[in-house]
Coordinates of C-alpha atoms in Angstrom, one line a residue:
Chain H
M1 CA 0.0 0.0 0.0
A2 CA 1.2 3.5 -0.7
W3 CA 0.1 6.7 1.1
P4 CA -0.6 9.5 -1.2
Y5 CA 0.1 13.0 0.0
V6 CA -1.1 16.5 -0.8
A7 CA 0.7 19.1 1.2
D8 CA -1.5 21.2 3.4
D9 CA 0.0 24.7 3.6
T10 CA -3.0 26.3 5.2
S11 CA -1.9 28.5 8.1
D12 CA -3.2 27.8 11.7
P13 CA -5.4 30.8 11.8
L14 CA -7.1 29.9 8.5
L15 CA -7.6 26.3 9.7
A16 CA -9.2 27.6 12.9
A17 CA -11.5 29.9 10.9
D18 CA -12.4 26.9 8.7
A19 CA -13.2 24.8 11.8
E20 CA -15.4 27.6 13.2
V21 CA -17.6 27.4 10.1
W22 CA -17.7 23.7 9.6
Q23 CA -17.9 22.4 13.2
P24 CA -21.3 24.0 14.0
F25 CA -22.7 23.0 10.6
T26 CA -21.6 19.4 11.1
D27 CA -23.2 19.4 14.6
A28 CA -26.4 20.5 13.0
V29 CA -26.2 17.6 10.5
R30 CA -25.6 15.2 13.5
E31 CA -28.9 16.4 14.9
L32 CA -30.4 15.7 11.6
V33 CA -29.0 12.1 11.7
D34 CA -30.6 11.7 15.1
A35 CA -33.9 13.1 13.8
C36 CA -33.9 10.6 10.9
V37 CA -34.0 7.7 13.5
Q38 CA -36.1 9.4 16.1
S39 CA -38.6 11.9 14.6
D40 CA -42.2 10.9 14.4
V41 CA -43.7 13.8 12.3
D42 CA -46.1 13.1 9.5
A43 CA -45.3 12.7 5.8
D44 CA -45.8 16.3 4.8
D45 CA -43.3 17.5 7.4
V46 CA -40.7 15.0 6.2
R47 CA -41.2 16.1 2.6
A48 CA -40.9 19.7 3.6
A49 CA -37.7 18.9 5.6
Q50 CA -36.4 17.1 2.5
A51 CA -36.8 20.3 0.5
D52 CA -34.8 22.2 3.1
V53 CA -32.0 19.5 3.0
E54 CA -32.0 19.8 -0.8
A55 CA -31.6 23.5 -0.6
A56 CA -28.6 23.0 1.7
L57 CA -27.2 20.4 -0.8
A58 CA -27.5 22.9 -3.7
R59 CA -25.4 25.4 -1.7
L60 CA -22.8 22.9 -0.7
G61 CA -22.5 21.4 -4.1
K62 CA -21.1 24.5 -5.8
A63 CA -17.5 23.5 -5.0
R64 CA -16.0 20.2 -4.0
L65 CA -12.5 19.4 -2.5
S66 CA -10.2 17.8 -5.1
T67 CA -9.2 15.1 -2.7
T68 CA -10.6 13.5 0.5
L69 CA -9.9 15.2 3.9
G70 CA -7.7 12.2 4.8
Q71 CA -5.4 13.1 1.9
S72 CA -5.5 16.8 2.3
G73 CA -2.8 17.3 4.9
T74 CA 0.4 16.0 6.3
V75 CA 0.1 13.3 9.0
G76 CA -1.0 14.8 12.3
S77 CA -2.5 17.8 10.7
R78 CA -5.9 18.7 12.2
R79 CA -7.6 18.9 8.9
R80 CA -6.6 15.3 8.0
A81 CA -8.6 14.0 11.0
W82 CA -11.6 16.2 10.3
G83 CA -13.1 13.5 8.0
N84 CA -12.5 10.6 10.4
P85 CA -15.7 8.6 11.1
V86 CA -14.9 8.4 14.9
I87 CA -13.2 11.7 15.8
G88 CA -13.8 13.9 12.7
V89 CA -15.4 17.3 13.6
R90 CA -16.4 17.6 9.9
N91 CA -17.9 14.1 9.7
P92 CA -21.5 13.7 11.1
I93 CA -21.0 9.9 11.2
A94 CA -18.5 10.5 14.1
P95 CA -20.1 11.1 17.5
P96 CA -17.4 12.6 17.6
L97 CA -15.0 11.3 20.2
H98 CA -12.4 13.6 21.8
V99 CA -9.5 11.3 22.6
D100 CA -6.8 12.1 25.1
S101 CA -3.5 10.3 25.1
D102 CA -0.1 10.4 26.9
P103 CA 3.4 9.5 25.7
A104 CA 3.4 6.3 27.8
G105 CA 1.0 4.8 25.2
R106 CA -2.3 5.3 26.9
A107 CA -5.5 6.8 25.3
W108 CA -9.0 7.4 26.6
S109 CA -12.2 9.1 25.8
D110 CA -15.6 9.7 27.6
F111 CA -18.3 9.8 24.9
H112 CA -22.0 9.5 24.3
L113 CA -23.8 7.3 21.8
G114 CA -27.4 7.9 20.9
P115 CA -30.0 5.8 19.0
A116 CA -28.2 6.2 15.6
Y117 CA -25.6 3.7 16.9
E118 CA -28.1 1.1 18.0
G119 CA -27.7 -2.6 17.1
P120 CA -29.7 -4.9 19.5
P121 CA -32.6 -3.1 21.1
G122 CA -31.4 -0.4 23.4
L123 CA -27.7 -1.5 23.0
V124 CA -24.8 -0.2 20.9
H125 CA -24.2 -2.1 17.7
G126 CA -21.3 -4.6 18.4
G127 CA -19.6 -3.3 15.2
V128 CA -19.7 0.3 16.5
V129 CA -18.0 -0.9 19.7
S130 CA -15.2 -2.4 17.5
L131 CA -15.0 0.8 15.4
I132 CA -14.4 2.9 18.5
I133 CA -12.0 0.5 20.0
D134 CA -10.0 0.4 16.7
Q135 CA -9.7 4.2 16.6
V136 CA -8.7 4.7 20.3
L137 CA -6.2 1.8 20.1
G138 CA -4.6 3.8 17.2
H139 CA -4.3 6.8 19.5
A140 CA -2.6 4.7 22.2
V141 CA -0.2 3.2 19.7
G142 CA 0.6 6.4 17.9
A143 CA 0.7 8.6 21.1
G144 CA 2.0 11.4 19.0
R145 CA 5.0 9.4 17.7
Q146 CA 4.1 7.4 14.6
P147 CA 1.1 6.2 12.6
A148 CA 0.3 2.5 12.8
M149 CA -2.4 0.3 11.2
T150 CA -4.3 -2.5 12.8
G151 CA -2.8 -5.9 11.9
T152 CA -5.2 -8.1 14.0
L153 CA -8.0 -7.0 16.3
T154 CA -9.7 -9.4 18.7
I155 CA -12.8 -8.3 20.6
R156 CA -14.5 -10.2 23.4
Y157 CA -18.0 -9.0 24.1
E158 CA -18.7 -9.4 27.8
R159 CA -22.2 -8.0 27.9
G160 CA -24.4 -5.6 25.9
T161 CA -23.1 -2.0 25.8
P162 CA -26.1 0.3 26.7
L163 CA -26.7 3.4 24.6
G164 CA -25.7 6.5 26.6
D165 CA -22.6 7.7 28.3
L166 CA -19.6 5.5 27.9
R167 CA -15.8 5.4 28.3
V168 CA -13.1 3.7 26.2
E169 CA -9.5 3.1 27.4
A170 CA -6.6 1.7 25.4
W171 CA -3.0 1.0 26.2
V172 CA 0.2 -0.2 24.6
E173 CA 1.4 -3.5 26.1
R174 CA 4.7 -4.0 24.3
R175 CA 6.6 -3.1 21.1
E176 CA 8.4 -5.7 19.0
G177 CA 10.1 -4.0 16.0
V178 CA 7.3 -3.0 13.6
K179 CA 4.7 -4.8 15.7
I180 CA 3.0 -3.2 18.6
H181 CA 0.8 -5.2 21.0
A182 CA -2.0 -3.2 22.6
G183 CA -5.2 -3.7 24.7
A184 CA -8.5 -1.8 25.1
H185 CA -11.9 -1.9 26.8
V186 CA -15.2 -0.1 26.7
L187 CA -16.7 0.7 30.0
G188 CA -20.5 1.0 30.6
P189 CA -22.3 1.9 33.9
D190 CA -21.7 -1.7 35.1
G191 CA -18.0 -2.1 34.1
P192 CA -16.3 -3.4 31.0
T193 CA -18.7 -4.4 28.1
A194 CA -16.0 -5.4 25.6
V195 CA -12.3 -6.2 25.9
A196 CA -9.9 -6.1 23.0
E197 CA -6.4 -7.2 22.1
A198 CA -4.6 -5.9 19.0
V199 CA -1.4 -6.1 17.1
F200 CA -0.6 -2.9 15.2
I201 CA 1.9 -2.7 12.4
V202 CA 3.9 0.4 11.4
P203 CA 3.2 0.8 7.6
R204 CA 6.1 0.4 5.2
R205 CA 5.8 4.0 4.1
F206 CA 6.5 5.2 7.7
R207 CA 9.3 2.6 8.2
D208 CA 11.0 4.3 5.2
Q209 CA 10.2 7.7 6.6
L210 CA 11.6 6.8 10.0
S211 CA 14.9 5.5 8.6
D212 CA 15.4 7.6 5.5
G213 CA 13.7 11.0 6.3
I214 CA 11.1 12.0 3.7
G215 CA 11.2 8.8 1.6
A216 CA 9.2 10.0 -1.4
A217 CA 9.6 6.8 -3.4
D218 CA 6.1 5.4 -3.0
Q219 CA 3.8 8.4 -3.6
G220 CA 1.4 6.4 -5.9
S221 CA -2.2 6.0 -4.9
T222 CA -4.3 2.8 -4.2
Q223 CA -7.4 4.9 -3.7
G224 CA -10.6 3.3 -5.1
Chain V
M1 CA -29.1 -8.7 29.5
A2 CA -32.8 -8.4 28.9
W3 CA -34.4 -7.3 25.7
P4 CA -37.2 -4.8 26.0
Y5 CA -40.1 -5.1 23.6
V6 CA -42.7 -2.8 22.3
A7 CA -45.1 -4.6 19.9
D8 CA -45.2 -3.1 16.4
D9 CA -48.7 -3.6 15.1
T10 CA -48.3 -1.4 12.1
S11 CA -49.7 -3.0 9.0
D12 CA -47.5 -3.9 6.0
P13 CA -49.1 -1.2 3.7
L14 CA -48.6 1.5 6.4
L15 CA -45.0 0.4 6.9
A16 CA -44.4 0.6 3.1
A17 CA -45.9 4.1 3.0
D18 CA -43.7 5.1 5.9
A19 CA -40.6 3.7 4.1
E20 CA -41.5 5.7 0.9
V21 CA -41.4 8.9 2.9
W22 CA -38.3 8.3 5.1
Q23 CA -36.1 6.5 2.6
P24 CA -35.7 9.4 0.2
F25 CA -35.3 11.8 3.1
T26 CA -32.5 9.7 4.6
D27 CA -30.8 9.4 1.2
A28 CA -30.8 13.2 1.0
V29 CA -29.2 13.4 4.5
R30 CA -26.6 10.8 3.3
E31 CA -25.7 13.3 0.6
L32 CA -25.4 16.0 3.2
V33 CA -23.0 13.8 5.2
D34 CA -20.9 13.4 2.0
A35 CA -21.0 17.2 1.5
C36 CA -19.8 17.8 5.0
V37 CA -16.5 15.9 4.3
Q38 CA -16.2 17.0 0.6
S39 CA -17.7 20.4 0.0
D40 CA -15.3 23.3 -0.6
V41 CA -17.8 26.3 -0.7
D42 CA -17.0 29.5 1.2
A43 CA -18.1 30.3 4.8
D44 CA -21.2 32.3 3.7
D45 CA -22.6 29.3 1.8
V46 CA -21.9 26.9 4.8
R47 CA -23.8 29.3 7.1
A48 CA -26.7 29.6 4.7
A49 CA -26.8 25.8 4.4
Q50 CA -26.8 25.6 8.2
A51 CA -30.0 27.7 8.2
D52 CA -31.6 25.3 5.8
V53 CA -30.6 22.3 8.0
E54 CA -32.0 24.1 11.1
A55 CA -35.3 24.7 9.2
A56 CA -35.4 20.9 8.6
L57 CA -34.6 20.2 12.3
A58 CA -37.5 22.5 13.4
R59 CA -40.0 20.5 11.2
L60 CA -38.7 17.1 12.4
G61 CA -38.5 18.1 16.0
K62 CA -42.3 18.5 16.4
A63 CA -42.8 14.9 17.4
R64 CA -40.4 12.2 18.5
L65 CA -40.7 8.4 18.8
S66 CA -41.3 7.2 22.3
T67 CA -38.6 4.6 21.9
T68 CA -35.7 3.8 19.6
L69 CA -36.4 2.1 16.2
G70 CA -34.6 -1.0 17.5
Q71 CA -37.1 -1.3 20.2
S72 CA -40.2 -0.4 18.1
G73 CA -41.0 -3.8 16.6
T74 CA -40.8 -7.5 17.1
V75 CA -37.5 -9.2 16.1
G76 CA -37.2 -9.4 12.4
S77 CA -39.7 -6.6 11.7
R78 CA -38.5 -4.3 9.0
R79 CA -38.9 -1.2 11.1
R80 CA -36.6 -2.6 13.8
A81 CA -33.8 -2.7 11.2
W82 CA -34.5 0.8 9.9
G83 CA -32.3 2.4 12.5
N84 CA -29.3 0.0 12.2
P85 CA -26.0 1.9 11.5
V86 CA -25.0 -0.6 8.7
I87 CA -28.3 -1.6 7.0
G88 CA -30.8 0.9 8.2
V89 CA -32.7 2.7 5.5
R90 CA -33.7 5.4 8.1
N91 CA -30.1 5.8 9.4
P92 CA -27.8 8.1 7.3
I93 CA -24.8 6.6 9.1
A94 CA -25.5 3.4 7.2
P95 CA -24.2 3.3 3.6
P96 CA -26.7 1.3 3.7
L97 CA -25.8 -2.3 2.9
H98 CA -28.4 -4.6 1.3
V99 CA -27.5 -8.0 2.7
D100 CA -28.6 -11.2 1.0
S101 CA -28.5 -14.5 2.9
D102 CA -29.4 -18.2 2.4
P103 CA -30.6 -20.8 4.9
A104 CA -27.3 -22.7 4.7
G105 CA -25.8 -19.8 6.7
R106 CA -24.2 -17.6 4.1
A107 CA -24.6 -13.9 3.7
W108 CA -23.1 -11.4 1.3
S109 CA -23.4 -7.8 0.1
D110 CA -21.9 -5.6 -2.6
F111 CA -21.6 -2.1 -1.4
H112 CA -19.9 1.2 -1.8
L113 CA -18.1 3.3 0.7
G114 CA -17.3 7.0 0.1
P115 CA -15.0 9.5 1.8
A116 CA -17.2 9.6 5.0
Y117 CA -15.8 6.2 5.9
E118 CA -12.1 7.0 5.4
G119 CA -9.4 6.2 8.0
P120 CA -5.9 6.2 6.5
P121 CA -5.7 8.4 3.4
G122 CA -7.8 6.9 0.6
L123 CA -8.6 3.8 2.6
V124 CA -11.6 2.6 4.6
H125 CA -11.3 3.1 8.4
G126 CA -10.2 -0.3 9.9
G127 CA -13.0 0.0 12.4
V128 CA -15.6 0.5 9.7
V129 CA -14.4 -2.7 8.1
S130 CA -15.0 -4.5 11.4
L131 CA -18.4 -2.8 11.8
I132 CA -19.5 -4.1 8.4
I133 CA -18.1 -7.6 9.0
D134 CA -19.9 -7.8 12.4
Q135 CA -23.2 -6.9 10.8
V136 CA -22.9 -9.4 7.9
L137 CA -21.7 -12.2 10.2
G138 CA -24.9 -11.6 12.1
H139 CA -26.9 -12.2 8.9
A140 CA -25.1 -15.4 8.1
V141 CA -25.6 -16.7 11.7
G142 CA -29.2 -15.6 11.9
A143 CA -30.1 -16.6 8.3
G144 CA -33.7 -16.0 9.1
R145 CA -33.7 -18.4 12.1
Q146 CA -32.7 -16.7 15.4
P147 CA -30.9 -13.6 16.6
A148 CA -27.4 -14.1 17.9
M149 CA -24.9 -11.7 19.4
T150 CA -21.2 -11.5 18.8
G151 CA -19.2 -13.3 21.5
T152 CA -15.7 -12.8 20.1
L153 CA -14.6 -11.3 16.8
T154 CA -11.1 -11.5 15.4
I155 CA -10.1 -9.6 12.3
R156 CA -6.9 -9.9 10.4
Y157 CA -6.2 -6.9 8.2
E158 CA -4.3 -8.2 5.1
R159 CA -4.0 -4.9 3.3
G160 CA -5.7 -1.5 3.2
T161 CA -9.3 -1.5 2.0
P162 CA -9.7 1.1 -0.8
L163 CA -12.7 3.4 -0.7
G164 CA -15.1 2.6 -3.5
D165 CA -16.9 -0.6 -4.6
L166 CA -16.5 -3.5 -2.2
R167 CA -18.0 -6.9 -1.3
V168 CA -18.4 -8.7 2.0
E169 CA -19.1 -12.4 2.5
A170 CA -19.8 -14.3 5.7
W171 CA -20.5 -18.0 6.4
V172 CA -21.4 -20.2 9.4
E173 CA -18.6 -22.8 10.0
R174 CA -20.3 -24.9 12.7
R175 CA -22.8 -24.8 15.5
E176 CA -22.1 -26.0 19.1
G177 CA -25.1 -25.6 21.3
V178 CA -25.5 -21.8 22.0
K179 CA -22.2 -21.1 20.3
I180 CA -21.9 -20.6 16.5
H181 CA -18.6 -20.4 14.8
A182 CA -18.5 -18.2 11.7
G183 CA -16.1 -16.6 9.2
A184 CA -16.1 -13.6 6.9
H185 CA -14.0 -11.5 4.6
V186 CA -14.1 -8.2 2.8
L187 CA -13.1 -8.2 -0.9
G188 CA -11.5 -5.2 -2.6
P189 CA -10.4 -5.0 -6.3
D190 CA -7.2 -7.0 -5.4
G191 CA -8.9 -9.7 -3.3
P192 CA -9.4 -10.1 0.4
T193 CA -8.5 -7.0 2.5
A194 CA -9.6 -8.4 5.9
V195 CA -10.5 -11.9 7.1
A196 CA -12.5 -12.5 10.2
E197 CA -13.4 -15.4 12.6
A198 CA -16.2 -15.1 15.1
V199 CA -18.0 -16.9 17.8
F200 CA -21.6 -15.9 18.2
I201 CA -23.8 -16.6 21.2
V202 CA -27.6 -17.1 21.2
P203 CA -28.8 -14.6 23.9
R204 CA -30.4 -16.1 27.0
R205 CA -33.7 -14.3 26.1
F206 CA -33.9 -16.3 22.9
R207 CA -32.8 -19.6 24.5
D208 CA -35.8 -19.2 26.7
Q209 CA -37.9 -18.4 23.7
L210 CA -36.7 -21.4 21.8
S211 CA -37.4 -23.8 24.6
D212 CA -40.4 -22.2 26.3
G213 CA -42.3 -20.4 23.6
I214 CA -42.8 -16.7 24.3
G215 CA -40.8 -16.5 27.6
A216 CA -42.0 -13.2 28.9
A217 CA -40.1 -13.4 32.2
D218 CA -37.3 -10.9 31.5
Q219 CA -39.0 -8.0 29.8
G220 CA -37.0 -5.5 31.9
S221 CA -34.8 -2.9 30.2
T222 CA -31.1 -2.3 30.5
Q223 CA -31.2 0.6 28.1
G224 CA -28.9 3.5 28.9

């Protein structure tokens, strides 16, 4: 796999101004996602709301980024993470989680999941649990030092994870060359609901970068 | 865990009429999610679009379901699945997948993931891969017979999964009492990108139901 890059030379103040515009908009779309699964208005109201949404789409469709947000910045740039489906402030799919981490290889987040994340009745979808664990494991493993991709991820579901206020914690257990062993769990009101073990791998692209500096050899794209 | 129920006595024609209203609306909100991560219009257009979204929210906020969609029907009802974050036609978080299955315990889906599902640049978020695998494994295991919840799920990521057109396949390997062993993989243009093994468990609630008929003893709620 190769990691395509487009340099993001946007200044910090411009990025902050951009966030001030897009963050409240994305929050409003998150409320719309919630309304999709929870509103009980009649058909005429839904059709009128659809006309409103189409008006918004017409405005937003006037210009489109030439690449995805994930490809629009150097690694670690805030804009790169804006499109992430777990933490992205510009992605309404993301709750979003705010993840803290420390250099010792720990990461954690207190977060809330509403009915748009439901699997079994009243419970978080098991796959959403794995999505969040995968993301926060990545923060623990990276911990500000290097990107790593999940090699294997094993999740043991102890009990159902209730919708509502939750916490996730992840930690690095040991590093062995390009392999990093890590663990994580999701905590509900009654304790751990899911426990995970993972092996992360430092991608070849970043092994090159770590040893050779910039390493611009594999700038091709595998994007679909 | 207990599974709360609210009987869904909505007739088939009424459900179909409801789907005709909510499905196109949710599709429009999906486009809005895509616009959040891909639009490049200026701040004034984003603010105007936000006013449109807030108008839609005001219409949809007039009435709210008394329970989640997942709790609004008997197991297997279409409405129950409408809120699911992978297959739900009323959930803009869901791509949504249309999953086929057969009684032999196989399930499959051809689907498309756009930039809202991006993790590493140009690639599907590893946790989104696990989310989709978890859902389709559930279809294979259920195959129209009984609900089952994931006990353990192990995913081996073989290579990055490119954004775009993808396929997922899942299959039951063997059943041992309340445990069901199953496998799955996601296929990209160059073959399998992730391979999964899982053990599913038939929830106690449904073991009772299978042996005792309705089994209304544990109708309490653990919902958060």
